[in-house]
Structure formats: C-alpha cells, structure tokens
XYZ file of C-alpha atoms in Angstrom:
733
model
C 131.258 10.327 299.333
C 134.552 8.674 300.304
C 134.576 6.498 297.155
C 134.510 9.705 295.084
C 137.743 11.059 296.591
C 140.004 9.365 294.026
C 138.060 11.114 291.234
C 139.038 14.464 292.798
C 142.809 13.918 293.041
C 145.443 14.940 290.514
C 147.279 11.957 288.930
C 150.597 13.830 289.253
C 150.704 15.300 292.772
C 148.136 12.954 294.329
C 146.425 15.907 296.077
C 143.052 17.467 295.420
C 142.885 19.302 292.094
C 143.951 22.961 292.166
C 143.021 25.006 289.094
C 142.408 21.858 286.989
C 142.671 22.055 283.204
C 141.152 19.640 280.672
C 143.547 17.948 278.250
C 142.248 16.941 274.770
C 142.172 13.306 275.941
C 139.470 14.328 278.526
C 141.794 13.746 281.505
C 142.384 16.477 284.098
C 145.569 17.827 285.666
C 146.492 20.700 288.012
C 147.756 23.806 286.222
C 150.895 23.872 288.388
C 151.518 20.155 287.782
C 151.135 20.731 284.044
C 153.940 23.293 284.145
C 156.123 20.840 286.070
C 155.880 18.046 283.490
C 156.393 20.107 280.361
C 159.095 18.783 278.031
C 160.860 20.961 275.458
C 160.916 19.441 271.966
C 163.427 19.988 269.122
C 162.688 22.724 266.620
C 161.829 20.084 264.014
C 158.878 18.966 266.117
C 157.476 22.462 266.687
C 153.948 23.302 265.543
C 155.324 25.951 263.197
C 157.569 23.519 261.394
C 154.758 20.957 261.173
C 152.433 23.472 259.610
C 155.106 24.847 257.328
C 155.829 21.406 255.944
C 152.231 20.947 254.937
C 152.143 17.478 256.458
C 148.765 18.068 257.993
C 149.826 16.540 261.283
C 147.747 17.761 264.208
C 149.364 19.534 267.136
C 147.860 16.820 269.284
C 149.390 13.827 267.529
C 151.670 11.580 269.490
C 155.332 12.586 269.642
C 158.160 10.350 268.591
C 159.782 10.595 272.008
C 162.641 8.369 272.999
C 161.657 5.995 275.791
C 164.289 5.711 278.507
C 164.247 3.177 281.309
C 166.157 2.486 284.477
C 165.643 -1.121 285.485
C 165.181 -1.947 289.128
C 162.865 -4.141 291.170
C 160.448 -1.233 291.487
C 160.654 0.194 287.949
C 161.331 -1.607 284.713
C 161.118 1.564 282.639
C 157.778 0.575 281.120
C 155.844 3.580 279.924
C 158.517 6.114 280.961
C 159.767 8.943 278.782
C 163.000 10.806 279.030
C 164.594 13.670 277.164
C 166.156 13.759 273.759
C 169.621 12.756 272.734
C 170.922 16.206 273.510
C 169.436 16.271 276.998
C 170.477 14.196 280.021
C 168.287 11.137 280.426
C 166.202 10.912 283.555
C 164.102 7.982 284.771
C 160.398 8.519 285.164
C 158.893 9.260 288.552
C 155.714 8.069 290.237
C 153.019 10.222 291.750
C 151.555 9.344 295.194
C 148.687 7.448 293.543
C 151.012 5.272 291.448
C 150.578 6.926 288.027
C 153.835 7.410 286.131
C 154.687 11.077 285.477
C 157.429 12.682 283.509
C 160.151 14.942 284.958
C 160.363 18.575 283.872
C 162.880 19.458 281.230
C 166.162 20.901 282.501
C 165.676 24.699 282.464
C 168.150 26.756 280.412
C 170.616 29.046 282.206
C 168.890 32.253 283.292
C 169.426 35.047 280.801
C 169.889 38.672 281.683
C 166.298 39.290 280.718
C 165.092 36.661 283.146
C 167.187 38.120 285.920
C 165.335 41.406 285.554
C 161.897 39.813 285.895
C 159.724 40.379 288.910
C 160.638 37.950 291.714
C 157.081 36.685 292.083
C 156.349 36.068 288.388
C 156.280 32.550 286.948
C 158.983 31.593 284.422
C 157.744 31.647 280.819
C 156.864 28.355 279.127
C 159.747 27.343 276.821
C 159.154 27.550 273.092
C 158.232 24.262 271.377
C 157.013 22.607 274.586
C 154.900 19.491 274.859
C 152.988 17.807 277.659
C 152.273 14.110 278.143
C 149.081 12.980 279.868
C 150.154 10.964 282.960
C 147.160 8.636 282.609
C 146.922 7.676 278.910
C 150.496 8.782 277.961
C 149.234 10.819 275.011
C 151.787 13.525 274.105
C 150.545 16.940 272.974
C 152.473 19.862 271.443
C 151.511 23.264 272.895
C 150.743 26.158 270.588
C 151.604 29.822 271.132
C 149.013 30.113 273.922
C 150.819 27.479 276.007
C 148.774 26.051 278.869
C 146.231 28.864 278.456
C 145.018 27.001 275.400
C 143.535 24.242 277.590
C 140.110 25.016 279.114
C 139.753 25.147 282.881
C 137.511 22.526 284.490
C 135.405 24.773 286.674
C 132.901 21.987 287.351
C 135.592 19.774 288.855
C 136.983 22.727 290.800
C 133.545 23.377 292.262
C 133.051 19.712 293.208
C 136.467 19.654 294.936
C 135.600 22.826 296.835
C 132.278 21.406 298.053
C 133.878 18.095 298.982
C 136.613 19.779 301.015
C 134.094 22.023 302.735
C 131.931 19.029 303.633
C 134.970 17.275 305.155
C 136.125 20.276 307.182
C 135.190 20.063 310.859
C 135.110 23.854 311.388
C 135.769 26.948 309.287
C 139.116 28.565 310.047
C 140.178 32.201 309.942
C 141.830 33.099 306.665
C 144.083 35.837 308.069
C 145.753 34.108 311.037
C 149.469 33.870 310.263
C 150.384 30.706 312.205
C 147.775 28.316 313.591
C 144.423 29.526 312.256
C 141.705 30.025 314.844
C 138.070 29.116 314.361
C 136.230 31.734 312.317
C 133.431 33.656 314.015
C 132.142 35.808 311.126
C 132.348 36.130 307.354
C 132.217 39.355 305.369
C 129.954 38.920 302.354
C 131.598 41.816 300.486
C 135.218 40.793 301.186
C 134.404 37.043 300.965
C 136.782 36.376 303.877
C 136.358 34.412 307.137
C 137.617 36.222 310.280
C 138.272 35.252 313.889
C 137.540 37.962 316.495
C 141.138 39.310 316.817
C 141.659 39.450 313.056
C 138.254 41.089 312.534
C 139.107 43.896 314.983
C 142.569 44.338 313.437
C 141.800 43.993 309.730
C 138.087 44.770 309.414
C 137.193 47.529 311.940
C 133.519 48.619 312.012
C 134.232 52.159 310.798
C 134.722 54.030 307.591
C 133.745 52.252 304.364
C 133.990 48.865 306.126
C 131.100 49.806 308.407
C 128.676 49.183 305.522
C 129.913 45.584 304.982
C 127.596 42.830 306.106
C 129.064 40.290 308.573
C 127.300 36.912 308.812
C 127.961 33.667 310.771
C 130.469 31.294 309.117
C 127.871 28.620 308.346
C 125.671 31.160 306.562
C 128.729 32.427 304.704
C 129.527 28.950 303.460
C 125.974 28.631 302.093
C 126.175 32.021 300.384
C 129.439 30.953 298.744
C 127.765 27.848 297.313
C 124.726 29.779 296.052
C 126.737 32.627 294.511
C 125.983 33.197 290.818
C 128.147 31.236 288.481
C 130.978 32.904 286.649
C 130.427 33.717 283.000
C 132.686 31.541 280.868
C 134.873 33.192 278.249
C 136.299 31.713 275.060
C 139.898 30.480 275.139
C 140.395 31.740 271.569
C 138.693 35.128 272.104
C 139.118 36.032 275.757
C 136.689 38.981 275.598
C 133.817 36.874 274.215
C 131.423 34.812 276.326
C 130.644 31.194 275.406
C 127.086 31.211 274.121
C 126.727 28.373 271.593
C 127.672 24.679 271.340
C 129.430 23.195 268.286
C 127.881 19.772 267.637
C 130.710 18.579 265.379
C 133.584 19.588 267.722
C 131.534 18.894 270.884
C 132.630 22.075 272.646
C 131.178 25.481 273.648
C 132.049 28.372 271.293
C 131.487 32.115 271.104
C 129.939 34.221 268.312
C 133.360 35.296 267.063
C 134.327 31.616 266.612
C 131.254 31.197 264.423
C 132.069 34.285 262.346
C 135.831 33.926 261.913
C 137.063 30.573 263.267
C 136.971 26.962 262.154
C 133.409 26.544 263.496
C 131.853 28.855 260.898
C 130.563 25.935 258.792
C 129.733 23.609 261.681
C 126.322 22.855 263.114
C 125.737 24.778 266.367
C 122.994 24.715 268.958
C 121.988 26.821 271.927
C 124.225 26.323 274.956
C 121.320 26.020 277.391
C 119.497 23.447 275.302
C 122.568 21.242 274.973
C 123.247 21.667 278.700
C 119.808 20.302 279.538
C 120.106 17.534 276.920
C 123.453 16.253 278.220
C 122.289 16.492 281.833
C 119.324 14.344 280.908
C 121.527 11.807 279.129
C 123.892 11.588 282.099
C 120.988 11.233 284.535
C 119.441 8.466 282.422
C 122.754 6.611 282.238
C 123.212 7.001 285.991
C 119.782 5.459 286.638
C 120.812 2.365 284.689
C 124.173 2.219 286.483
C 122.421 2.630 289.832
C 120.280 -0.415 289.085
C 123.448 -2.358 288.273
C 124.994 -1.265 291.558
C 121.915 -2.435 293.464
C 122.075 -5.795 291.711
C 125.773 -6.002 292.553
C 125.083 -5.421 296.256
C 122.474 -8.178 296.245
C 124.884 -10.392 294.329
C 127.576 -9.864 296.972
C 125.133 -10.936 299.664
C 124.378 -14.052 297.607
C 128.087 -14.820 297.256
C 128.723 -14.409 300.985
C 125.847 -16.747 301.758
C 127.297 -19.188 299.250
C 130.607 -19.166 301.137
C 128.762 -20.186 304.296
C 126.854 -22.926 302.462
C 130.049 -24.280 300.917
C 131.689 -24.401 304.332
C 128.681 -26.159 305.878
C 128.324 -28.624 303.018
C 132.063 -29.267 303.015
C 132.097 -30.117 306.708
C 129.032 -32.323 306.352
C 130.408 -34.139 303.316
C 133.781 -34.683 304.950
C 132.151 -36.168 308.064
C 130.087 -38.552 305.918
C 133.141 -39.612 303.976
C 135.131 -40.328 307.145
C 132.265 -42.398 308.592
C 132.080 -44.555 305.439
C 135.831 -45.045 305.209
C 136.110 -46.036 308.887
C 133.562 -48.817 308.301
C 135.686 -50.469 305.627
C 138.552 -52.920 306.086
C 142.213 -51.952 306.539
C 142.867 -51.927 302.802
C 140.302 -49.139 302.477
C 142.224 -46.913 304.900
C 145.013 -46.431 302.347
C 142.439 -45.085 299.911
C 140.686 -42.881 302.463
C 143.467 -40.318 302.605
C 143.396 -39.848 298.851
C 139.628 -39.320 298.804
C 139.800 -36.799 301.651
C 142.481 -34.900 299.815
C 140.282 -34.739 296.723
C 137.321 -33.441 298.706
C 139.474 -30.827 300.438
C 140.860 -29.645 297.118
C 137.349 -29.316 295.727
C 136.334 -27.494 298.904
C 139.251 -25.066 298.720
C 138.800 -24.572 295.006
C 135.162 -23.591 295.420
C 136.030 -21.209 298.276
C 138.873 -19.656 296.320
C 136.759 -19.111 293.210
C 133.897 -17.517 295.169
C 136.195 -15.380 297.337
C 138.111 -14.193 294.304
C 134.818 -13.254 292.670
C 133.757 -11.411 295.845
C 137.005 -9.451 295.896
C 136.778 -8.620 292.196
C 133.129 -7.594 292.429
C 133.782 -5.503 295.573
C 136.533 -3.514 293.880
C 134.409 -2.945 290.794
C 131.421 -1.887 292.924
C 133.569 0.588 294.870
C 134.797 2.097 291.623
C 131.240 2.245 290.275
C 129.967 3.926 293.439
C 132.761 6.479 293.305
C 131.963 7.312 289.683
C 128.248 7.621 290.493
C 128.876 10.042 293.370
C 131.213 12.108 291.247
C 128.693 12.293 288.398
C 125.907 13.306 290.799
C 128.090 16.147 292.065
C 128.827 17.208 288.494
C 125.086 17.303 287.710
C 124.603 19.766 290.589
C 126.819 22.308 288.806
C 125.142 25.350 287.263
C 127.850 26.050 284.671
C 126.604 24.822 281.270
C 129.862 25.284 279.378
C 131.945 23.731 282.117
C 129.534 20.836 282.324
C 129.536 20.285 278.570
C 133.333 20.195 278.540
C 133.295 16.961 280.539
C 129.816 15.539 279.959
C 130.712 13.457 276.897
C 133.627 11.802 278.660
C 131.484 11.123 281.752
C 128.640 9.675 279.692
C 131.076 7.344 277.928
C 132.567 6.271 281.270
C 129.141 5.595 282.746
C 128.068 3.537 279.700
C 131.335 1.626 279.706
C 131.076 0.921 283.441
C 127.453 -0.186 283.026
C 128.405 -2.550 280.206
C 131.130 -4.094 282.371
C 128.478 -5.205 284.851
C 126.807 -7.258 282.159
C 128.093 -10.234 280.216
C 127.914 -12.701 283.076
C 129.581 -10.500 285.712
C 126.701 -11.018 288.154
C 126.596 -14.781 287.719
C 128.311 -17.035 290.300
C 131.322 -18.844 288.894
C 130.855 -21.774 291.264
C 128.007 -23.700 292.861
C 127.904 -24.515 296.567
C 126.929 -28.166 296.049
C 129.365 -31.076 296.134
C 128.187 -33.404 293.387
C 129.994 -36.447 294.778
C 128.527 -39.634 296.219
C 130.628 -42.408 297.724
C 129.886 -45.977 296.601
C 130.546 -48.153 299.686
C 129.465 -51.483 298.198
C 132.406 -52.746 296.158
C 134.127 -55.990 297.029
C 137.489 -56.103 298.789
C 139.421 -56.891 295.602
C 138.140 -53.662 293.930
C 139.127 -51.328 296.763
C 142.091 -49.966 294.762
C 139.546 -48.717 292.147
C 137.363 -46.937 294.687
C 136.159 -43.569 293.379
C 133.188 -41.204 293.567
C 130.279 -42.399 291.425
C 126.530 -41.906 291.328
C 124.824 -44.910 292.889
C 121.046 -45.272 292.697
C 118.699 -48.186 293.066
C 118.395 -49.773 289.580
C 114.881 -49.852 288.247
C 114.447 -48.740 284.659
C 117.982 -47.586 283.982
C 118.947 -46.835 280.356
C 120.928 -49.185 278.184
C 124.599 -48.522 277.555
C 125.106 -45.985 274.730
C 126.852 -46.903 271.471
C 129.785 -44.840 270.189
C 129.411 -43.879 266.501
C 132.927 -44.587 265.304
C 132.411 -43.047 261.858
C 131.754 -39.628 263.454
C 134.511 -39.741 266.108
C 137.769 -37.975 265.190
C 140.712 -35.941 266.499
C 142.246 -32.693 265.210
C 145.331 -31.052 266.719
C 144.805 -31.507 270.459
C 140.987 -31.752 270.288
C 138.782 -34.841 270.146
C 135.182 -35.085 268.917
C 133.031 -38.001 270.062
C 129.507 -38.981 269.010
C 127.172 -41.620 270.451
C 123.549 -42.808 270.409
C 121.211 -45.138 272.267
C 120.798 -48.746 271.034
C 118.117 -49.041 268.322
C 115.765 -51.262 270.398
C 116.058 -49.229 273.617
C 112.711 -47.772 274.806
C 113.805 -46.358 278.173
C 113.917 -42.559 278.365
C 117.312 -40.931 278.889
C 117.784 -37.686 280.838
C 121.407 -37.178 279.810
C 124.862 -38.606 279.214
C 128.218 -38.618 281.016
C 131.377 -38.629 278.883
C 134.649 -39.685 280.537
C 138.283 -39.528 279.362
C 141.476 -40.699 281.015
C 144.564 -38.471 281.379
C 146.229 -39.657 278.182
C 148.767 -41.661 280.138
C 146.731 -44.680 281.286
C 145.446 -42.933 284.421
C 141.998 -42.700 285.962
C 138.928 -41.629 284.000
C 137.389 -38.219 284.686
C 134.106 -36.623 283.632
C 134.492 -34.094 280.803
C 130.844 -33.624 279.794
C 127.406 -34.066 281.398
C 124.323 -33.145 279.375
C 121.656 -34.126 276.853
C 123.719 -33.717 273.669
C 125.001 -36.805 271.828
C 128.132 -35.162 270.425
C 130.938 -33.394 272.268
C 134.302 -31.826 271.349
C 136.974 -31.833 274.060
C 139.724 -29.200 273.690
C 143.015 -28.716 275.504
C 144.286 -32.317 275.308
C 147.969 -33.235 275.136
C 149.536 -33.477 271.693
C 150.891 -36.829 270.553
C 148.981 -38.714 273.278
C 146.632 -41.697 273.417
C 143.303 -41.197 275.222
C 140.627 -43.686 276.251
C 137.013 -42.521 276.241
C 133.697 -43.984 277.316
C 130.149 -42.749 277.829
C 127.151 -43.764 279.945
C 123.492 -42.673 280.103
C 121.371 -41.747 283.118
C 117.768 -41.007 284.096
C 115.796 -40.701 287.322
C 116.176 -44.434 287.997
C 119.950 -44.587 287.760
C 123.014 -44.838 285.547
C 123.601 -47.258 282.680
C 126.632 -49.408 282.028
C 129.545 -47.848 280.180
C 129.812 -48.024 276.426
C 132.734 -49.783 274.827
C 136.033 -47.956 275.354
C 137.319 -45.962 272.362
C 141.058 -45.287 271.986
C 142.010 -42.021 270.232
C 145.375 -40.527 269.207
C 145.874 -36.730 269.170
C 147.899 -35.069 266.433
C 151.487 -36.143 265.863
C 154.331 -34.557 263.901
C 153.892 -36.855 260.899
C 157.534 -37.986 260.933
C 159.093 -41.239 262.150
C 159.470 -41.469 265.947
C 163.275 -41.238 265.698
C 162.960 -37.716 264.292
C 160.593 -36.377 266.934
C 163.359 -34.826 269.015
C 164.513 -32.526 266.181
C 161.250 -30.888 265.118
C 158.361 -29.019 266.707
C 154.865 -30.410 267.080
C 152.888 -28.754 264.276
C 149.616 -27.221 265.445
C 147.178 -24.868 263.744
C 145.068 -22.558 265.863
C 143.428 -19.128 265.832
C 142.631 -16.435 268.364
C 139.679 -17.311 270.618
C 136.785 -14.771 270.653
C 134.984 -16.666 273.439
C 137.697 -16.059 276.047
C 138.963 -12.659 274.796
C 138.270 -9.283 276.396
C 135.159 -7.605 274.881
C 137.292 -4.718 273.526
C 139.239 -7.052 271.191
C 138.305 -6.773 267.470
C 138.667 -9.905 265.287
C 139.039 -10.259 261.516
C 140.586 -12.560 258.892
C 138.900 -15.701 260.319
C 140.102 -14.828 263.856
C 143.752 -14.671 262.749
C 144.021 -10.858 262.935
C 143.243 -8.852 266.089
C 143.301 -5.259 267.283
C 141.489 -3.356 270.043
C 139.102 -0.415 270.413
C 140.556 0.761 273.738
C 143.652 2.745 274.664
C 144.170 0.286 277.563
C 145.882 -3.070 277.153
C 143.498 -6.009 276.547
C 144.336 -9.737 276.401
C 143.332 -12.313 273.771
C 144.393 -15.979 273.829
C 144.623 -18.763 271.296
C 141.915 -21.407 271.078
C 144.419 -24.250 271.621
C 146.387 -25.035 274.766
C 149.766 -26.798 274.928
C 151.228 -29.008 277.647
C 153.696 -31.253 275.784
C 156.134 -31.047 272.884
C 157.843 -28.100 271.177
C 155.686 -25.376 269.639
C 156.495 -22.271 267.603
C 154.230 -19.548 266.224
C 154.692 -16.003 264.928
C 152.728 -12.768 264.939
C 153.239 -10.147 262.235
C 152.769 -6.490 263.245
C 150.342 -5.067 260.645
C 149.967 -1.662 262.306
C 152.089 0.090 264.945
C 151.183 3.699 265.836
C 152.529 6.011 268.560
C 154.984 3.478 270.031
C 152.738 1.334 272.277
C 153.986 -1.676 274.266
C 152.283 -4.893 273.059
C 153.103 -8.037 275.046
C 153.530 -11.517 273.531
C 153.710 -14.851 275.369
C 151.664 -17.609 276.983
C 149.076 -17.675 279.765
C 146.884 -19.900 281.877
C 143.197 -20.101 281.083
C 142.227 -17.798 284.003
C 144.629 -14.944 283.171
C 143.379 -11.385 283.742
C 142.071 -9.931 280.477
C 142.033 -6.189 281.334
C 145.728 -5.599 282.111
C 148.993 -6.033 280.234
C 150.023 -9.657 279.726
C 152.450 -10.624 282.502
C 151.025 -8.311 285.166
C 149.612 -11.271 287.126
C 151.023 -14.710 287.997
C 149.027 -16.408 285.208
C 151.080 -15.124 282.246
C 154.684 -15.192 280.991
C 155.384 -12.506 278.389
C 157.769 -10.184 276.575
C 156.557 -6.616 276.112
C 158.340 -4.517 273.513
C 158.323 -0.991 272.106
C 160.138 0.521 269.142
C 163.553 0.426 270.875
C 163.786 -2.335 273.480
C 162.002 -5.169 275.274
C 161.522 -6.682 278.736
C 160.392 -10.061 280.064
C 157.547 -9.897 282.619
C 155.795 -12.375 284.941
C 153.760 -11.515 288.045
C 154.579 -7.807 287.405
C 158.328 -8.506 287.698
C 160.367 -7.013 284.843
C 163.691 -8.614 283.808
C 166.310 -8.710 281.041
C 165.938 -5.388 279.309
C 167.209 -5.942 275.749
C 167.841 -3.449 272.939
C 165.913 -3.928 269.716
C 162.242 -3.176 269.173
C 159.443 -3.559 266.660
C 157.828 -1.472 263.953
C 155.212 -1.990 261.259
C 155.991 -5.225 259.394
C 158.066 -6.747 262.205
C 157.609 -10.411 263.146
C 157.567 -11.634 266.757
C 158.135 -15.363 267.303
C 157.278 -17.393 270.422
C 158.949 -20.760 271.075
C 157.601 -22.992 273.869
C 159.653 -26.135 274.561
C 158.154 -28.490 277.141
C 160.998 -30.994 276.722
C 163.323 -28.457 278.359
C 160.605 -26.465 280.127
C 161.619 -23.116 278.586
C 160.069 -20.164 276.770
C 162.014 -17.818 274.469
C 161.196 -15.047 271.994
C 162.381 -13.920 268.564
C 162.110 -10.621 266.686
C 162.567 -10.760 262.920
C 164.013 -14.307 263.113
C 166.661 -13.313 265.702
C 166.497 -14.463 269.341
C 165.579 -11.525 271.585
C 167.590 -11.689 274.786
C 168.394 -14.881 276.726
C 165.970 -17.689 277.564
C 163.002 -15.783 278.946
C 161.506 -18.306 281.390
C 162.350 -21.788 282.678
C 160.392 -24.473 284.532
C 157.380 -24.190 282.219
C 154.983 -27.001 283.180
C 151.243 -27.434 282.809
C 148.723 -26.174 280.263
C 149.512 -22.890 278.471
C 147.646 -20.927 275.813
C 149.268 -18.561 273.282
C 148.387 -15.007 274.312
C 148.950 -11.351 273.464
C 147.944 -8.011 274.989
C 147.546 -4.893 272.841
C 145.653 -1.613 272.526
C 144.063 0.264 269.657
C 147.448 1.400 268.298
C 148.500 -2.149 267.353
C 147.184 -4.783 264.937
C 148.781 -8.216 264.540
C 148.187 -11.313 262.399
C 148.837 -14.826 263.717
C 150.827 -17.457 261.752
C 150.756 -21.049 263.044
C 151.827 -24.505 261.926
C 155.438 -23.305 261.584
C 158.645 -25.325 262.057
C 161.032 -24.247 264.774
C 163.897 -21.899 263.768
C 167.025 -23.536 262.363
C 169.316 -22.278 265.127
C 167.318 -23.983 267.884
C 167.832 -27.606 268.982
C 165.083 -28.887 271.317
C 165.760 -31.201 274.236
C 165.016 -34.913 274.460
C 161.315 -35.661 274.796
C 161.834 -39.165 276.234
C 164.681 -41.004 278.021
C 167.326 -42.465 275.687
C 166.261 -45.697 274.033
C 162.521 -45.080 274.394
C 161.929 -43.141 271.178
C 162.955 -45.643 268.520
C-alpha cells in the first residue's frame, strides 16, 4: 500500500487529494489548488472571441503563453510560465513533490460589489481564465461554468478516504475543539464520531436524538464504506443522472445530452455494461502486469546473486593473476601492475553495470507496484461513471508500463564471468608484449583465416572486414576473433567474436589508420593470426595543409536501434518525431572523437511551444528524459523565445532568441579545441556552450510529439568559425 501513496497526492500541494477534479488530459488536481493556479488571459484569447472568429480552435488548445524564467542554480526557468506583458512577471514555483506549478494571477482591486459579499464566500473566478496542468503543462481555457465544468473524480476521492482510514491508528472525535479525543461511538444518522463528553453535550439521548442509533467506531467505519454510492449527475445538465456512455467521446452522458447536446448522433451504450467491460479490461491488463512484476522480482534476485558471483570470481581471478606474476622474473613485475589494473577495471565495470541495472529495475518495480495497488483500489469502487472517467487513462498506463518491462528490460546487461586467461609461457624478451590470450593445448587447431581484400572497405568512421578459411583446410571452425588496434599504433583489442565471416565496426576515429587481423578457434585451440590489414577511415578529401581550415565531412542518420521506443522515424531515418508528450532521446548512428564536425536539424513542425534539446551524448545516455538531464549529454534546449545550455541537470547561459517552424539549429563539435557550440538560423546562439570535450560523442536530440525535425549532414562549417590546430606546427604538411 505504501507504494500507492504517490498516486494519491496532488501534484500542486503535495498532500492527499481533496475534492479532486479530472482535467481533459486525464490528470487530477485538488479543486482548491485549481483555483490557486488559475491565470487570467487577455480578451483576445477568450472562448467567446475564439468562437466568434470562426477559427474552430478548441477551448482546450494550448495557449500562446509567454514563458518567463529566473535563472538560478535551483531553477533555470525551464517549463515555467508567467503572466502577460501587462502583468508583473513571476517565476514559477515548485510543489512539495517537485512538479512545477504556476502562481495565481494577481487579483484585481476589490470592487464595491465584492466588499458587500458574504465573508465566507469564495471569490468568483475571473472572466477569461485558464488553467495549466502542472504535470503535462497543457493549458486549458475555462468556459462559463469555470471549474464546475470539470468532472469530480469520486473514485480517487474514495480511494484516498479508504487509504487514510487504513493508516489511522484510532478514530478521533469530530467535535473536539482542540486536541481530539478517541471516539467511543458513531451516530449512523448524523454520520459523526463522538467522544463521551461531546456525545453528552451535543447528542443527548432525549427528544428526536433518542431515536438515533449509536454504534462502535469500528462498526461505523464499516458502515461508511458500505454506504450506497452517490448517484452521479451530468455536468452539463445538473438535474439529470448519468445513465449512458458515449463510445465516441468516451464519457458518461445523460438522456438530455443525447436529445439536445453534441452526443445526439454518437454511438452510446448502457453505463452498466461499459462499466463491467472496462473493469474486465483493466483486470486483464493487471494480470499481465502482475506477471511482469513477479518476473522482475525474480530478476532482481538473479542480479543480486550475480553481484556475489562477480565478487567471488574477481577475488579468485585476482589471486591467480598475482600468483602467476610473482613467479616471473623482475621484468615481469613492471607488467603485473598494468594487468591488475585492467582486471580491477573490468571487475568494477561489471559491478557498476549490474548495480546500475538493479537500481533502475528497483525504481521501475516500485512504480509498477504502486500503479498496481492503485488500480486494484479503483476496481473496488462501485461508481460506474466515476470509474469510466478514469478507466481509459488507467488502462493505457497499465499497458504502457507492461510494455516497458519487455524489450530486453529483464535481461542482464553483464555476465559474471571473466573471460581472461593469462599466458605464462612467453620468453623473457617478449615480456613487454604480455597480454591476456586464450591458451589451449594444440591438437587440431584451425588454419589461419584469409582476409578477402576485395570485400574489405571503410566508409565514414566505419570499417567492414571479410575473411574465409584457406581452400584446403579441413579442420572444423567454431568461430572467429577479429582484432583492431586503437588507430594510433597501440595494442590490439577484440572487437568481434562469433561464427560470421564478415563484420562492420562502427565508432572509429575519422582520418585514422587502423590495423586489423583475425584468427579462428575450435575446441582444440586458437589458430595463428591472419595477415595484418591496414585501413584508413574517411578523410576530408583536401590536401593535408588545408585540414585545419575545414570540418571533417561525415554523413549519418538517426539510429533506430539505440533510440527510445516512442521515437517515430521516416525519410530514411533522417526525420524523427515522437508519439509521447514526454521528452524522448534519439542519437545518430555515427560517433565522433576527432576532427571538426557540423550538422544541422530543420524544425519541420513546432506546436504549443515545447522545449526540444539538441547536442551530443555518450552511448549510454538516458533515453526517457530531456537531453542534458544526466551527466552523459551536453545540450541546448530552446523554446520559441530563448535557450539554455544544460549538462548533468545544470542550466547555464540563458540567451534570447528561440525557434519556430522552419528554423534551423546547427551543432558544431570541434575536438581540436575541445568545444561545443550551437547556431540558430546560421547565427551563433550564446557563447561557447561547453569546453573540454574529449572522448566519443554521438549527435543527439530529445523531443516530444509536438516537434518534428529533419537531419542534414555532410555540411561544411560556418564561414565565421575558424577551428583550432589539429596537430602541432610543422606536422601537418
């Protein structure tokens, strides 16, 4: 039950929901909190003016609100809304659970009419008001009914009431003025809990009150839960009960709505039948999600056992390595430290990967469990119309959560084995080449493979190699091991192990020379290496003297394999958008680590002023948050008015100037100077965004369903920019 508590708290006040209402985006908010975050709009944005103009714009379309920000270490202004030009600007606030909320509009001076109102009455809702959902930031214009036009979520209110009652240690008197005493009785007719003094003072056993039935508090709590449900009334026709369900609008309606309203031509079904149907669908979805949760629990046990095995194997392997190194001569001792460091790094890497997966899976399981408990409580409700108001959103959430557990989520990202064997038989003069290799007793080892030079090639920073066994070889081969050096004359490393005879290696350095070799293996041992093949990755195509004045030209596309599942690809993976309101990340299929690179993204569609983020990222960047939220990405996020730089959730350098449909965002990555900068419509946006850029980076972008962009690559760097020197003076020409 504790995991469900976050589902029962208002995103504005952070407390349990009180009189929750359902916004059109399916999110909930307290009625009092809704009044607090209302914003008054100009007359031009009123529903009346929209309808009078005949534009056909819905009252629930996004508003063109000005986004204000107040930069500080805690708040960059991202996602915050202020008033209009005529109103004083106010930075956004944060609710106790971290969701950004919007301050109430400044109330007008009290008029004489207001001064004559009853002291206890609520102030009227200003004309032309709008409300912005604190969770999805969707802005909605209120009609003449104001907040009464939003349906109340009685199901959620009932779940909150039961949850609070289950957490209460003892029922308290409802009439004690200061510290409430423990209740001793409950009046079924008055529906009030009394302590003994308050019962004698406020509910004497005489007169009409003598006929009231007093029961113990525990029995009173049960009678409250089993009381007949309230009959729901229509928000459009308050005197009519909800009796039918509109299939097209997915909402309960009354008979008057069918006769006079917009539902007269829609397909409708009986409320009770749809109630049972949706309850069945939610129950079926929950059964599937429950199975996923059980698998996740078993998977967590497997991961924790894997941590123990990795620790045991690491200790055992380290002890074996030390024993072998101590048996060698003094020259071997200089190499021993390097080998131990490599083993420790592998050890720590495995532990980090598994622990990170445990943490990620634990958080997701806790969220799944909380959603399951909340849905089970919703199913217990006896209010068909209230249930149907939220059932579609819950069913979608359950299906979405269930789908997130698939697609390799319950597969370990790391094995617990250390596939390293130390060869302790080399001669003294080869000690400086000592490395981990597979050593087996030679028996019927395969012959050295032959590289097929006519099929080996390079493109951009990728290399494709092909090989085969010698024609007269009759020894069976179980697989092959392909090795490449680091492109700078360093040690060879394994890049592929398997049965295929062709392999493409991505993510190499541009303008670099690589050496490659391949060997075969079977149960008897490993063959000799093939002949070494030297390959050159893509250059600029100009004489070496000119390399310092141009960018390395590279063509690439967006990568569907590494993108978030919500990303939608088109135009041969050059155009992307998203099917979610949340930010999702997609990266390019080519990584950069050297040279100067420039690419652009054209904004094909830009609706409702979202905040797409453009930049670069490591290969293990988080895909379900805005680019730059973690320490694996360096980005600029921008709206229609201004932009910020962001890395590791730190926002800097707010700069005026935004994007719209047709705008072009350029990204320039210069490894010669180690910097990253951004352009909007061919003009540099702000100062140099980031410095000290080293390592392998992939082009990346985060966006939601309101944005669509098209990638343009193979571009020269802008004319105004002069890159740094790639090599020391005298080494280029």
